[in-house]
Tab-separated table of C-alpha atoms in Angstrom:
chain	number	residue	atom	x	y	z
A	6	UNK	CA	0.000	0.000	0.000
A	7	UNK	CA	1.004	3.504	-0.385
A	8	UNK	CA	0.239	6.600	0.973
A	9	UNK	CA	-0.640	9.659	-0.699
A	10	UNK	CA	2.226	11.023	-0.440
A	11	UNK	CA	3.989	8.725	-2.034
A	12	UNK	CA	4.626	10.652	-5.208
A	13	UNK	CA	6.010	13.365	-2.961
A	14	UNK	CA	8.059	11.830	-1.203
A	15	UNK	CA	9.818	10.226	-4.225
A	16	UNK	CA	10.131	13.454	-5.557
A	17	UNK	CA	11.937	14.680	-2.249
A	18	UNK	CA	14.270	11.576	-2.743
A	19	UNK	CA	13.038	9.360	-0.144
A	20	UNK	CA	14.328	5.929	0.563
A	21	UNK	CA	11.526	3.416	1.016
A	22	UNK	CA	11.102	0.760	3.287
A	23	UNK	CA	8.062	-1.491	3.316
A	24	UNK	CA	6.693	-1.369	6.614
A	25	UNK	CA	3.583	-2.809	7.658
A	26	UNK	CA	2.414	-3.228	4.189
A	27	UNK	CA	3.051	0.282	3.173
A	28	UNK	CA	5.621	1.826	1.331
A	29	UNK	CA	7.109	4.473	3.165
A	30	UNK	CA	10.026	7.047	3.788
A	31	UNK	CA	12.908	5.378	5.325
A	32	UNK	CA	14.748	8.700	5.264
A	33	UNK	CA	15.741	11.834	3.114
A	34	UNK	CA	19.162	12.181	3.850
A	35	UNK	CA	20.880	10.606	6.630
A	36	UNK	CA	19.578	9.225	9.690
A	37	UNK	CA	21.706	11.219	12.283
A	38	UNK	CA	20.892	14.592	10.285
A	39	UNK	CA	17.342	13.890	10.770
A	40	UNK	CA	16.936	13.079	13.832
A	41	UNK	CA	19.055	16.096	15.447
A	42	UNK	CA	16.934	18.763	12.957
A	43	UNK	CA	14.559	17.269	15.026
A	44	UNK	CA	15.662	17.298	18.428
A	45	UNK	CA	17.367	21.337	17.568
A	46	UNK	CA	14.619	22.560	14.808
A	47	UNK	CA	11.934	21.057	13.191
A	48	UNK	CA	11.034	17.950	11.052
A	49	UNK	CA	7.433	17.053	8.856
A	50	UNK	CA	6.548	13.170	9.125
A	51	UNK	CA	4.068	11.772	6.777
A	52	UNK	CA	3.085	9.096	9.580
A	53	UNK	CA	-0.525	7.917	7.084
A	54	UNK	CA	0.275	4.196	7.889
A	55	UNK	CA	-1.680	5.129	11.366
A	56	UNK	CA	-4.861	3.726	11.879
A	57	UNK	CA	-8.209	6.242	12.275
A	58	UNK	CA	-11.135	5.389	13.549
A	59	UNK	CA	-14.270	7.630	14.646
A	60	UNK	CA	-16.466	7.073	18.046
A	61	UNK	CA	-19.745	8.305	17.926
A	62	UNK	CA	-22.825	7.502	20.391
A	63	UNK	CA	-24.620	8.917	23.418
A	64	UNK	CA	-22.624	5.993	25.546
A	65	UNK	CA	-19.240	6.768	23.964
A	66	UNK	CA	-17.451	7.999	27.412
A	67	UNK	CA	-18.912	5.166	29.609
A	68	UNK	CA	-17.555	2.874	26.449
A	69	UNK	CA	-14.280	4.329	26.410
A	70	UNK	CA	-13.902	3.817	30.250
A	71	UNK	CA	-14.891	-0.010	29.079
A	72	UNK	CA	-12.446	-0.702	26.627
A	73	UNK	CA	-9.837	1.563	27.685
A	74	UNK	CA	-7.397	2.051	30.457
A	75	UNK	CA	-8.621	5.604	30.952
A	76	UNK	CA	-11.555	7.031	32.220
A	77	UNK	CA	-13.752	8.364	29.600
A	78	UNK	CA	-15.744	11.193	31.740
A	79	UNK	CA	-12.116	12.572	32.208
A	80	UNK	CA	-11.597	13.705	28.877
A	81	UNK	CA	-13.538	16.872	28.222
A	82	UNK	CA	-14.133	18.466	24.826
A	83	UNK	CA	-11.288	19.137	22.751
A	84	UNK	CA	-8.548	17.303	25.075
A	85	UNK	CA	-7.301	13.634	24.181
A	86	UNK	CA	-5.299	11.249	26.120
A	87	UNK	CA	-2.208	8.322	25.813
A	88	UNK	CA	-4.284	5.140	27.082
A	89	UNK	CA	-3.982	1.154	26.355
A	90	UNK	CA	-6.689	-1.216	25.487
A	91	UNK	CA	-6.381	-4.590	27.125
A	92	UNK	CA	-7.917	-8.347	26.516
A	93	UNK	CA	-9.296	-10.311	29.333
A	94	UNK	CA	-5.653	-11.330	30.949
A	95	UNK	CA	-4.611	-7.779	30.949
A	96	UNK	CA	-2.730	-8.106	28.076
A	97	UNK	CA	-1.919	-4.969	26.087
A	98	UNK	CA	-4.049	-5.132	22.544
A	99	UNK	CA	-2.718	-2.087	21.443
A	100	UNK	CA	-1.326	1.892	22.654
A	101	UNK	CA	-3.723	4.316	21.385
A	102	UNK	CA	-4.047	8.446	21.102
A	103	UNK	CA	-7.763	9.236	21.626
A	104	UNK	CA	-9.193	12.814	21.242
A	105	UNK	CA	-12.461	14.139	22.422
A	106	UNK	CA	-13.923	16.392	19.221
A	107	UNK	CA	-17.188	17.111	20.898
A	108	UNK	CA	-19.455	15.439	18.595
A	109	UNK	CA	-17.421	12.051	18.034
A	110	UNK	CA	-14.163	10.599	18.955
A	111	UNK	CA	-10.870	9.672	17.198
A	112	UNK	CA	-8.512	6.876	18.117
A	113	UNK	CA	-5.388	6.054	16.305
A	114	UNK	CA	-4.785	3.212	16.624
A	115	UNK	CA	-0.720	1.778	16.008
A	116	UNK	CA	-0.194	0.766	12.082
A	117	UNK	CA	-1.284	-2.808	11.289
A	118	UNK	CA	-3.569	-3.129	13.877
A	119	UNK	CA	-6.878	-1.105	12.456
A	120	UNK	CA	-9.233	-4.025	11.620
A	121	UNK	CA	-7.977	-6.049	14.916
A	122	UNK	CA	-8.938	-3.013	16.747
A	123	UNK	CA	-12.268	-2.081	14.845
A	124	UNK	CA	-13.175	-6.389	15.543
A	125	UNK	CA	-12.036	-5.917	19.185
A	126	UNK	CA	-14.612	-2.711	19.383
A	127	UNK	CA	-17.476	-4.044	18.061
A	128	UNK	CA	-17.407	-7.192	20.198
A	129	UNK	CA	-17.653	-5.801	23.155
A	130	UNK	CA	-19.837	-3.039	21.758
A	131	UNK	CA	-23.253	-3.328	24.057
A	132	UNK	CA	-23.512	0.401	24.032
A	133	UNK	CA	-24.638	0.620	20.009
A	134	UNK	CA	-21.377	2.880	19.287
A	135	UNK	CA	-21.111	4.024	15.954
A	136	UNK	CA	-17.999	2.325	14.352
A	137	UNK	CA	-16.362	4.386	11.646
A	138	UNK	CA	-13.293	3.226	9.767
A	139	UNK	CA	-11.472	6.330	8.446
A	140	UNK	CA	-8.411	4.636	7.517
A	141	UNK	CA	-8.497	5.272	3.632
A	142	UNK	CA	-10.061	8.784	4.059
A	143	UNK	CA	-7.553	10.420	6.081
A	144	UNK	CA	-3.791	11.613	6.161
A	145	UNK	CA	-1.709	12.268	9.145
A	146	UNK	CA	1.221	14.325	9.270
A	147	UNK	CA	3.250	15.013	12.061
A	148	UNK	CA	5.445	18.589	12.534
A	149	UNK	CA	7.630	17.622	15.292
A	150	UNK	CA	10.956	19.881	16.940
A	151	UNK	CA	10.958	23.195	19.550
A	152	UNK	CA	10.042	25.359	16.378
A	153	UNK	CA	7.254	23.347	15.263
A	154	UNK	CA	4.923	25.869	16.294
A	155	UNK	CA	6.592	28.469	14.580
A	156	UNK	CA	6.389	26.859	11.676
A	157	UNK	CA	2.809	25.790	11.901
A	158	UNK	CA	2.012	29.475	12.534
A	159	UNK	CA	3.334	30.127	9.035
A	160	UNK	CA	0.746	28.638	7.534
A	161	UNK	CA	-2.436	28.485	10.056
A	162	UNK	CA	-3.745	31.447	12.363
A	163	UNK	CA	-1.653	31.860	15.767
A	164	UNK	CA	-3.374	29.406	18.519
A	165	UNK	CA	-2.133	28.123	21.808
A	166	UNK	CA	-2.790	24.464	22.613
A	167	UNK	CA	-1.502	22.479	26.157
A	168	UNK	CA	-0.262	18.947	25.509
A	169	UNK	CA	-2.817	16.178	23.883
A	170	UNK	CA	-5.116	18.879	23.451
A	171	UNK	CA	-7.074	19.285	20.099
A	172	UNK	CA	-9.153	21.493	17.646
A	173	UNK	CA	-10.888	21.259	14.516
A	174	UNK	CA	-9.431	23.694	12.457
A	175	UNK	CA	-11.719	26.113	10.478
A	176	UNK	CA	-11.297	27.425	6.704
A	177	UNK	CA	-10.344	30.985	7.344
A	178	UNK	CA	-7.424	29.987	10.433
A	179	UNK	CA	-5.547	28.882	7.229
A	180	UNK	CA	-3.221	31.422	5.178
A	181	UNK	CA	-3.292	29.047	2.088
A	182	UNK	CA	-6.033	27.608	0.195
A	183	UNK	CA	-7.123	24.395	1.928
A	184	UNK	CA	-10.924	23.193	2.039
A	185	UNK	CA	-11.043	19.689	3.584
A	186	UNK	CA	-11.167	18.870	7.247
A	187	UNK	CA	-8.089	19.285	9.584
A	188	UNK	CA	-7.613	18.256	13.074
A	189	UNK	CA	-4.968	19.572	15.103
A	190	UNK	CA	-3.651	17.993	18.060
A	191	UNK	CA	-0.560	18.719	20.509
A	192	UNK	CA	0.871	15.468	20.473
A	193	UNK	CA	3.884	13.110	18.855
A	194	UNK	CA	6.115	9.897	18.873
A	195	UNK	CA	9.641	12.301	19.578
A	196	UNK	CA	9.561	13.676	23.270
A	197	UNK	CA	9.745	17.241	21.278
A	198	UNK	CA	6.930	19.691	20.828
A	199	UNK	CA	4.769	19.293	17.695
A	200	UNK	CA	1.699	18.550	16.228
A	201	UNK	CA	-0.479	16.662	14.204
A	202	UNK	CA	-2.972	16.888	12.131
A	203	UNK	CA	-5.671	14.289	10.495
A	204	UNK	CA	-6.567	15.608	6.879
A	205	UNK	CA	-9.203	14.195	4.825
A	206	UNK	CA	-9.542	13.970	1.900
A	207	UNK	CA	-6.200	12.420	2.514
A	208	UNK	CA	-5.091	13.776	-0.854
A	209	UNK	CA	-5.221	17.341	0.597
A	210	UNK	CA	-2.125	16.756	3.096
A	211	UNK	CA	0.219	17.404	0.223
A	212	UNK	CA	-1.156	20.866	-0.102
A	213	UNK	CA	0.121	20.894	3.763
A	214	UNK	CA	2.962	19.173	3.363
A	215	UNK	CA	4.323	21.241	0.688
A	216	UNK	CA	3.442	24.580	2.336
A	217	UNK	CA	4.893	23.730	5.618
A	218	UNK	CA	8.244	22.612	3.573
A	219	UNK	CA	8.431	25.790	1.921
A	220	UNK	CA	7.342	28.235	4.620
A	221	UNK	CA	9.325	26.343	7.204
A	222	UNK	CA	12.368	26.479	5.491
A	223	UNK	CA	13.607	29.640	7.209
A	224	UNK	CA	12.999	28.004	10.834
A	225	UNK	CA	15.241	25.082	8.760
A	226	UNK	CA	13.024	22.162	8.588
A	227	UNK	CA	13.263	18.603	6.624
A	228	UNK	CA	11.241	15.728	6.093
A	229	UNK	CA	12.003	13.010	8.638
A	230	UNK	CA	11.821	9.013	7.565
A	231	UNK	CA	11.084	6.079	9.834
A	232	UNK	CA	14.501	5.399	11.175
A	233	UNK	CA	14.936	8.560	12.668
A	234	UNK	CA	11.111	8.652	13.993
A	235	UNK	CA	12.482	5.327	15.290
A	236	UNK	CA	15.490	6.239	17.222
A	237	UNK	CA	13.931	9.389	18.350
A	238	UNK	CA	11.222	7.789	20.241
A	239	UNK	CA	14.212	5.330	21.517
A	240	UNK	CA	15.883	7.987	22.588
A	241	UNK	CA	12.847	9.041	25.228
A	242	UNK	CA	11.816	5.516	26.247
A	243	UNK	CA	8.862	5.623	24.221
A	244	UNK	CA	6.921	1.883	23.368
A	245	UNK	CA	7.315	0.779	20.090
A	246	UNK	CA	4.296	-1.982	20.065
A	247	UNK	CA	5.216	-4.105	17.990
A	248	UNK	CA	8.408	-4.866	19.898
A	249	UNK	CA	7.725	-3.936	23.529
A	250	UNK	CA	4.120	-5.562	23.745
A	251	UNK	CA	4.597	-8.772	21.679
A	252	UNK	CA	4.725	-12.011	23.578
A	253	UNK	CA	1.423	-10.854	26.040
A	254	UNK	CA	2.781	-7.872	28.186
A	255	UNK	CA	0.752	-5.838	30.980
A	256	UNK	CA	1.187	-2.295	31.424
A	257	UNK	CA	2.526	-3.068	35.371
A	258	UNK	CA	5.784	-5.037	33.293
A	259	UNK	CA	5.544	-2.477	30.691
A	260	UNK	CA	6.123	0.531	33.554
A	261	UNK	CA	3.003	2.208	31.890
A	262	UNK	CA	0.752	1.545	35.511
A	263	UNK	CA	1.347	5.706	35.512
A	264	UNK	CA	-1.683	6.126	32.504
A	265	UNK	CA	-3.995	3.558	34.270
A	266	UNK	CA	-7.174	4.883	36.110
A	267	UNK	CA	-8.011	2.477	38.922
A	268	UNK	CA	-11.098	4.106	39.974
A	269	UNK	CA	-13.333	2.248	37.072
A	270	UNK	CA	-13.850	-1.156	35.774
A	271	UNK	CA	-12.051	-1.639	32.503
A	272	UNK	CA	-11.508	-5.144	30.744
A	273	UNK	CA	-8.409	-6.637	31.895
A	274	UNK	CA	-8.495	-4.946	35.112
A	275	UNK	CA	-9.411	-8.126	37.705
A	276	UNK	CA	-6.381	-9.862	35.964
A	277	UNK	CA	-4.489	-6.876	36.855
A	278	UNK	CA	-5.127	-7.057	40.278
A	279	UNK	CA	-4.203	-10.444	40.363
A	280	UNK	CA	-0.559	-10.261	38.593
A	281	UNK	CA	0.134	-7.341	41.219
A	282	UNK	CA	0.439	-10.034	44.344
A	283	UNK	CA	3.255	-11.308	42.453
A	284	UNK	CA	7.247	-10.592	43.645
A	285	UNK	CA	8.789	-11.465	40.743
A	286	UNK	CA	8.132	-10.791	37.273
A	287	UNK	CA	9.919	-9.086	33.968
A	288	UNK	CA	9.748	-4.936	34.003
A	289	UNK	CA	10.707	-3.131	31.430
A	290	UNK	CA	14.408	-1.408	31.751
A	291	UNK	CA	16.283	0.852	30.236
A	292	UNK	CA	20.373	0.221	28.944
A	293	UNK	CA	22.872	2.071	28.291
A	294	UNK	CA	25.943	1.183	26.739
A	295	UNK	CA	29.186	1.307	28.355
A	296	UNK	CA	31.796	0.239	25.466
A	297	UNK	CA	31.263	-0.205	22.150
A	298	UNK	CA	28.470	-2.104	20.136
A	299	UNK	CA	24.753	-1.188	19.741
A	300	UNK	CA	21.980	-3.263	21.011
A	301	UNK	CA	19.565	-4.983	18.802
A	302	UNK	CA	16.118	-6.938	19.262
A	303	UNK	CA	16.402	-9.659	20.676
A	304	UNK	CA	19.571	-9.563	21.838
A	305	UNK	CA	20.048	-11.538	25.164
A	306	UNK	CA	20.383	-9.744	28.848
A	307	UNK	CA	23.197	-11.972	31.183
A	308	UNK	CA	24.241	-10.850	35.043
A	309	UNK	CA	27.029	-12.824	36.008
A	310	UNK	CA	26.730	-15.742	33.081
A	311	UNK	CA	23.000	-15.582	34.462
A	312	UNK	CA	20.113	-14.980	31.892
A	313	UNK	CA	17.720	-12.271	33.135
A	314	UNK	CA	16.095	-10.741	29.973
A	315	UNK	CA	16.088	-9.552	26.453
A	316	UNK	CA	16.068	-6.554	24.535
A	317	UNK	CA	13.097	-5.239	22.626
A	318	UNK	CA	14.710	-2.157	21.221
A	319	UNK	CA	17.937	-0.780	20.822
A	320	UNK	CA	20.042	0.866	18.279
A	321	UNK	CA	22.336	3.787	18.240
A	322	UNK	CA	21.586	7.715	20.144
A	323	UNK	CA	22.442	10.488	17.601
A	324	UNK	CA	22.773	12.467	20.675
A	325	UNK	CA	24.494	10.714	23.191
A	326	UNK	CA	26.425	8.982	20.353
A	327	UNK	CA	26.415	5.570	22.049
A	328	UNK	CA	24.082	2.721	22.059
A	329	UNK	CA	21.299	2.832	24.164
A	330	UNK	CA	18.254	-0.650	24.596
A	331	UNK	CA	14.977	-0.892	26.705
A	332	UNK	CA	14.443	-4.773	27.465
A	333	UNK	CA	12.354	-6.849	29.809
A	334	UNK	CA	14.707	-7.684	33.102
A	335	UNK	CA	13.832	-9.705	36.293
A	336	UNK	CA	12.269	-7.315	38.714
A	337	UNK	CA	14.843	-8.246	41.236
A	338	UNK	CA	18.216	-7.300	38.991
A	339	UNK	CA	16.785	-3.862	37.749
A	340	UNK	CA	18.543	-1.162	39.704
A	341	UNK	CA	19.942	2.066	38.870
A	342	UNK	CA	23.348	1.998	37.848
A	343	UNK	CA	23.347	-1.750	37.726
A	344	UNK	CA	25.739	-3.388	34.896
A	345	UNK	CA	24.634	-6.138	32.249
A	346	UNK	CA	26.030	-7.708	29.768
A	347	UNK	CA	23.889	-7.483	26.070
A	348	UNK	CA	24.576	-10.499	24.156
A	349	UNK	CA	24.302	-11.043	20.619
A	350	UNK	CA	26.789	-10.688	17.825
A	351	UNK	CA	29.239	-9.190	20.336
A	352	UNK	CA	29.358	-8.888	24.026
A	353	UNK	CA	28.476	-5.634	24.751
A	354	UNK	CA	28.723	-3.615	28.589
A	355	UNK	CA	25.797	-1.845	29.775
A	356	UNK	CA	24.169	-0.158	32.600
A	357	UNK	CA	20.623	0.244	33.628
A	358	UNK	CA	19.724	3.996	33.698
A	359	UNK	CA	16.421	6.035	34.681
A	360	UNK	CA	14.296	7.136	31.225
A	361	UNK	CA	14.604	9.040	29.483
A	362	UNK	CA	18.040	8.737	27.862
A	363	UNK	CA	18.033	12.254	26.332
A	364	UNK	CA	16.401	14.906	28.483
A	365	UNK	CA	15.099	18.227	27.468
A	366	UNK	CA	17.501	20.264	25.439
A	367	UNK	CA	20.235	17.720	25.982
A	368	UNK	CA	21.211	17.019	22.441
């Protein structure tokens, strides 16, 4: 599948790599140069390979609380939220964005995982919520970096937004000619500031695309591939799904307990309860490398010639300019400061350190 985009982004000289069945950027240029324009300026993703999906009914917040970690009522009008949907063992299904527009609700869902989702909804659907898969109808692009609002601003009126929340833009906010729908949320995969913004018809996002590109250019931005979305979210601890999930992890060994709202009944939660009495159990942890070599999926986790875990993600910081891994560990062994050894094609030294690896401004 492709994007539509994809004829821009071949113009811009993308690499592609297929991922999840779509054809998308790799990268523009290099990795490294990406990922610090990032981190210092500002980068545009096309990040279409998303899922979208639209909530509407008159039980949609007692639903959400249902089939979410989160607690629907929370979420007032034009605010979203990070949350996890679990099965029946407290499994993690999936790690979601939601955003309350008022008259429905959008979750976007991780790529790959739209019609498992949509299945998952409408089974335990007893409330007679309105379903909608948006998936072909709607591009997402993400403007990500500490001038991404700047940049925005070039093209849209000046607006103020506090983290996850959201608006519909209108026609006249924008300074070029646009006429589809545009939602605008303050939220992102990087640990930066940025945006982004669910365009339908999806054909329109070019229009955006191209504008930001062009207007941005004096506030120095690029287009950002995959691999440098990739080791930016590394770089903050942030869950990749497909890696950090597989295999049937909770949110208590995933360290995510922080976005769960105990005071409501959710699926998954009695098996939560349960898996709480237990001492010992894998947590996520996060490695830093000591000498040379760069941690890959995978990779074994050894204390002592002792096996205690194995890495999910890893791969090389463009700002610390080392290798860096999060990894399930034995409760028991994870401890600040506490050295492992990462084995795969090499032996490689590592620490356990306190997320995220690259604080703000720190690159």
């Amino acid at each position: 599948m492709k994007t539509a985009l994809y004829e821009l982004h071949k113009e811009l000289g993308a690499t592609f790599t297929n991922f999840m069945g779509y054809e998308m950027p790799l990268k523009y240029s290099s990795v490294n140069e990406e990922h610090i324009n990032v981190r210092r300026k500002v980068g545009i993703f096309d990040v279409s390979h998303m899922g979208k999906i639209f909530l509407k009914g008159k039980d949609i917040k007692s639903f959400i609380s249902k089939i979410t970690v989160e607690r629907g009522e929370k979420i007032s009008e034009d605010k979203g939220a990070y949350t996890l949907l679990l099965d029946e063992n407290g499994h993690i299904i999936d790690d979601e964005l939601f955003f309350n527009l008022g008259n429905e609700h959008l979750f976007i869902p991780n790529s790959g995982m739209q019609k498992k989702i949509i299945e998952w909804m409408e089974k335990n659907n007893e409330e007679g919520i309105d379903i909608e898969d948006a998936n072909e109808n709607y591009s997402i692009l993400a403007l990500q970096g500490p001038l991404s609002q700047e940049t925005l601003q070039e093209i849209i009126s000046p607006f103020s937004l506090p983290l996850f929340g959201c608006i519909e833009l209108k026609k006249e906010q924008f300074k070029i000619d646009f006429d589809g729908r545009c939602i605008l949320s303050r939220s992102g995969y990087t640990g930066e500031k940025g945006y982004e913004m669910y365009i339908s018809p999806a054909e329109e996002a070019e229009k955006i695309f191209r504008a930001l590109l062009q207007k941005g250019n004096k506030y120095g931005i690029m287009p950002i591939g995959l691999a440098a979305r990739d080791t930016l979210r590394l770089e903050k601890g942030f869950m990749f799904a497909s890696n950090e999930f597989s295999g049937g992890r909770n949110p208590i060994e995933a360290g995510l307990e922080w976005c769960i709202d105990w005071e409501h009944e959710f699926i998954g939660k009695n098996a939560l309860i349960e898996f709480k009495k237990r001492e010992e159990y894998e947590r996520i942890a996060f490695l830093e490398c000591i000498g040379p070599g760069i941690p890959r999926h995978g990779e074994h986790i050894f204390k002592e010639n002792e096996k205690i875990g194995i890495v999910t993600s890893g791969g090389f910081s463009p700002c610390l300019k080392k290798g860096i891994a999060m990894g399930y560990i034995r409760k028991s062994f994870i401890t600040i400061g506490n050295e492992v050894e990462i084995i795969g094609r090499k032996n490689i030294r590592a620490k356990i350190v306190k997320p995220p690896f690259v604080g703000k401004d720190a690159c």
